[in-house]
Coordinates of C-alpha atoms in Angstrom, one line a residue:
M1090 CA 68.4 -42.6 50.7
E1091 CA 68.5 -38.8 51.0
T1092 CA 72.0 -38.1 52.4
V1093 CA 75.2 -40.1 52.8
I1094 CA 77.3 -38.8 55.7
K1095 CA 81.0 -39.7 56.0
V1096 CA 82.3 -39.4 59.6
G1097 CA 85.9 -38.5 59.1
G1098 CA 88.5 -40.5 61.0
S1099 CA 90.0 -37.4 62.4
L1100 CA 86.8 -36.9 64.5
G1101 CA 87.7 -40.1 66.4
Q1102 CA 90.2 -38.0 68.4
S1103 CA 87.7 -35.2 69.0
P1104 CA 86.1 -34.6 72.4
K1105 CA 82.9 -33.7 70.4
L1106 CA 82.6 -37.2 68.9
G1107 CA 79.9 -38.3 71.4
D1108 CA 77.9 -35.2 70.8
L1109 CA 78.1 -35.7 67.0
M1110 CA 76.9 -39.4 67.4
L1111 CA 73.9 -38.3 69.4
R1112 CA 73.1 -35.7 66.8
L1113 CA 73.2 -38.4 64.0
A1114 CA 70.8 -40.5 66.0
E1115 CA 68.4 -37.6 66.2
L1116 CA 68.8 -36.7 62.6
G1117 CA 68.1 -40.3 61.6
C1118 CA 64.6 -39.9 63.0
R1119 CA 63.8 -37.1 60.6
H1120 CA 66.0 -37.8 57.6
K1121 CA 66.9 -40.8 55.5
I1122 CA 70.7 -40.9 56.1
L1123 CA 73.5 -43.5 55.6
I1124 CA 76.7 -43.2 57.7
I1125 CA 80.0 -44.2 56.2
P1126 CA 83.1 -44.3 58.5
G1127 CA 86.5 -42.9 57.7
G1128 CA 89.7 -44.7 58.6
G1129 CA 91.3 -42.5 61.2
A1130 CA 93.8 -44.1 63.5
F1131 CA 92.9 -47.5 62.3
A1132 CA 94.0 -46.6 58.7
D1133 CA 97.1 -44.9 60.1
T1134 CA 98.1 -48.2 61.5
V1135 CA 97.8 -49.7 58.1
R1136 CA 100.0 -47.0 56.6
D1137 CA 102.6 -47.7 59.3
Y1138 CA 102.7 -51.4 58.5
E1139 CA 102.8 -50.7 54.8
R1140 CA 105.9 -48.5 55.3
R1141 CA 107.6 -51.0 57.6
F1142 CA 107.0 -54.1 55.6
G1143 CA 106.8 -52.8 52.1
L1144 CA 103.3 -54.2 51.5
D1145 CA 101.9 -54.2 48.0
K1146 CA 99.0 -51.9 47.0
D1147 CA 96.5 -54.6 47.1
A1148 CA 97.3 -55.7 50.6
G1149 CA 97.4 -52.1 51.8
H1150 CA 94.1 -51.3 50.1
W1151 CA 92.1 -54.0 51.6
M1152 CA 93.6 -53.6 55.0
A1153 CA 92.6 -49.9 54.9
I1154 CA 89.1 -50.8 53.9
L1155 CA 88.9 -53.1 56.9
A1156 CA 90.2 -50.2 59.0
M1157 CA 87.2 -48.2 57.9
D1158 CA 85.0 -51.1 59.1
Q1159 CA 86.7 -51.0 62.5
Y1160 CA 85.9 -47.3 62.9
G1161 CA 82.4 -48.2 61.8
H1162 CA 82.0 -50.6 64.7
L1163 CA 83.2 -47.8 67.0
I1164 CA 80.8 -45.1 65.8
S1165 CA 77.9 -47.4 65.5
S1166 CA 78.3 -48.3 69.2
L1167 CA 78.0 -44.6 70.0
I1168 CA 74.9 -43.9 67.8
P1169 CA 71.7 -44.9 69.6
G1170 CA 69.4 -46.8 67.3
S1171 CA 72.1 -47.4 64.7
E1172 CA 72.7 -50.7 62.9
L1173 CA 75.7 -52.0 61.0
V1174 CA 75.0 -53.0 57.4
Q1175 CA 77.1 -54.5 54.7
G1176 CA 75.0 -53.6 51.6
L1177 CA 72.8 -50.8 50.3
A1178 CA 69.6 -52.8 50.1
E1179 CA 70.1 -53.6 53.8
A1180 CA 70.8 -49.9 54.5
R1181 CA 67.5 -48.9 52.9
K1182 CA 65.5 -51.3 55.0
V1183 CA 67.2 -50.1 58.2
S1184 CA 66.6 -46.5 57.3
A1185 CA 63.0 -47.1 56.4
A1186 CA 62.5 -48.7 59.8
G1187 CA 63.6 -45.4 61.4
R1188 CA 67.1 -46.6 62.4
V1189 CA 70.5 -45.3 61.3
P1190 CA 72.5 -47.6 59.0
V1191 CA 76.3 -47.6 59.3
L1192 CA 77.8 -49.1 56.2
L1193 CA 80.8 -51.5 56.5
T1194 CA 82.2 -51.1 53.0
Y1195 CA 84.6 -54.0 52.8
S1196 CA 82.0 -56.5 51.6
L1197 CA 80.5 -54.1 49.1
L1198 CA 83.8 -53.2 47.6
R1199 CA 84.9 -56.8 47.5
Q1200 CA 81.9 -57.6 45.3
T1201 CA 82.7 -54.8 42.8
D1202 CA 86.3 -53.8 43.2
R1203 CA 86.1 -51.0 40.7
L1204 CA 88.2 -48.4 42.5
P1205 CA 91.9 -48.0 42.1
H1206 CA 94.1 -49.6 44.9
G1207 CA 96.3 -47.1 46.7
W1208 CA 96.2 -44.1 49.0
D1209 CA 94.8 -41.8 46.2
V1210 CA 91.5 -43.5 47.1
T1211 CA 90.4 -43.0 50.7
S1212 CA 87.1 -42.9 52.5
D1213 CA 86.3 -39.6 50.7
S1214 CA 86.2 -41.3 47.3
I1215 CA 84.6 -44.5 48.7
S1216 CA 81.8 -42.4 50.3
A1217 CA 81.2 -40.6 47.0
W1218 CA 81.1 -43.9 45.1
A1219 CA 78.7 -45.5 47.6
A1220 CA 76.5 -42.3 47.5
G1221 CA 76.3 -42.6 43.8
L1222 CA 75.3 -46.2 44.0
S1223 CA 72.7 -45.5 46.7
G1224 CA 70.9 -42.8 44.7
A1225 CA 71.4 -40.3 47.4
Q1226 CA 70.9 -36.6 46.7
K1227 CA 73.6 -35.3 49.0
L1228 CA 77.0 -36.3 50.3
V1229 CA 78.3 -34.6 53.5
L1230 CA 82.0 -35.1 54.5
L1231 CA 82.4 -34.4 58.2
K1232 CA 85.9 -33.4 59.1
N1233 CA 87.7 -31.6 61.9
V1234 CA 88.0 -28.4 59.9
D1235 CA 85.4 -25.9 58.7
G1236 CA 85.7 -27.0 55.1
L1237 CA 88.2 -26.8 52.2
F1238 CA 90.9 -24.1 52.2
D1239 CA 92.8 -22.5 49.4
Y1240 CA 96.4 -23.5 50.1
E1241 CA 97.7 -22.8 46.6
S1242 CA 97.2 -19.0 46.6
S1243 CA 97.7 -18.5 50.4
A1244 CA 100.3 -19.3 53.0
P1245 CA 99.2 -22.2 55.2
D1246 CA 98.5 -20.0 58.2
T1247 CA 96.4 -17.5 56.2
A1248 CA 94.5 -20.0 53.9
V1249 CA 91.0 -18.9 53.2
L1250 CA 87.9 -21.1 53.6
M1251 CA 86.4 -21.8 50.1
E1252 CA 82.7 -21.6 50.6
K1253 CA 81.9 -22.6 47.0
I1254 CA 84.2 -24.4 44.6
G1255 CA 84.2 -26.3 41.4
L1256 CA 85.9 -29.6 40.8
N1257 CA 88.7 -28.0 38.8
Q1258 CA 89.6 -26.1 42.0
L1259 CA 90.0 -29.2 44.2
I1260 CA 93.7 -29.4 43.3
R1261 CA 94.2 -26.2 45.3
C1262 CA 92.8 -27.9 48.4
R1263 CA 94.3 -30.6 50.7
G1264 CA 91.1 -31.7 52.4
V1265 CA 90.0 -34.6 50.1
D1266 CA 91.8 -37.4 48.4
R1267 CA 93.2 -37.2 44.8
Y1268 CA 90.6 -39.5 43.3
F1269 CA 87.6 -37.6 44.7
A1270 CA 87.0 -35.3 41.7
A1271 CA 87.1 -38.3 39.3
I1272 CA 84.3 -40.0 41.3
L1273 CA 82.2 -36.8 41.4
R1274 CA 82.4 -36.5 37.6
Q1275 CA 80.6 -39.8 37.4
V1276 CA 77.7 -39.1 39.7
R1277 CA 75.1 -36.4 40.5
L1278 CA 75.4 -35.3 44.1
D1279 CA 75.2 -32.1 46.2
V1280 CA 78.5 -32.3 48.1
W1281 CA 79.4 -30.5 51.3
V1282 CA 82.4 -30.5 53.5
V1283 CA 81.4 -29.5 57.1
N1284 CA 83.1 -29.4 60.5
G1285 CA 81.8 -32.4 62.5
E1286 CA 83.0 -30.7 65.7
H1287 CA 80.0 -28.4 65.3
P1288 CA 77.1 -30.8 65.0
E1289 CA 74.6 -28.0 64.8
R1290 CA 75.9 -27.2 61.4
L1291 CA 75.0 -30.6 60.1
T1292 CA 71.5 -30.2 61.5
Q1293 CA 71.2 -26.8 59.8
L1294 CA 72.4 -28.3 56.5
L1295 CA 69.9 -31.1 56.5
D1296 CA 67.0 -29.0 57.6
T1297 CA 67.6 -25.9 55.5
G1298 CA 70.0 -26.9 52.7
C1299 CA 72.8 -24.6 53.8
T1300 CA 75.4 -24.1 56.5
K1301 CA 79.0 -23.0 57.1
G1302 CA 81.3 -25.2 55.1
T1303 CA 82.4 -25.8 51.6
Y1304 CA 79.9 -26.6 48.8
L1305 CA 81.0 -28.2 45.6
L1306 CA 79.2 -26.6 42.7
R1307 CA 77.1 -29.1 40.7
S1308 CA 77.7 -27.1 37.5
D1309 CA 81.1 -28.7 37.3
L1310 CA 79.8 -32.3 37.7

């Protein structure tokens, strides 16, 4: 597997979602990619029930993972030539056959259960963890913003896009979960955060190795 691509849940509300899904289908013909879904509105429902009923962390954790799987069914239905998979070996076979694997992570996580339970671990960390297991070279987080922004040294409305950052700078950003840096310290990945509402940027990144977005420097890994 060359690249793991997480499709952020926020993109589920974007009018560009369909265009992005078609772009993923096209890229899957030329690159070995693995798609991992975010949680989006499905995970927000879990958060709501957790608040209303005081669910424990274990229940909330597994419900949130299942929410990712629900989003996975949605995006797979929009990607021509895609196939839902529940493991990495299956994903490799699907990719080798020229199709686009969309990983439903619940089964894989149930087998290992090595990540902390709670909202510090979201689809960002899960994608990084799965990318490390898969042997991928690159992880791309597709979100509905241009990358990661420096909110610590700037007012929210004047925050500057951080084109390159190290792991020690992630604390200044709000775009990834709190456990993300810990996962990245355990794996060797090129990591990009890119705006999924501009599918051409993803194409540029996979074809040339660079695009508009935020690149996490490997020197800090």
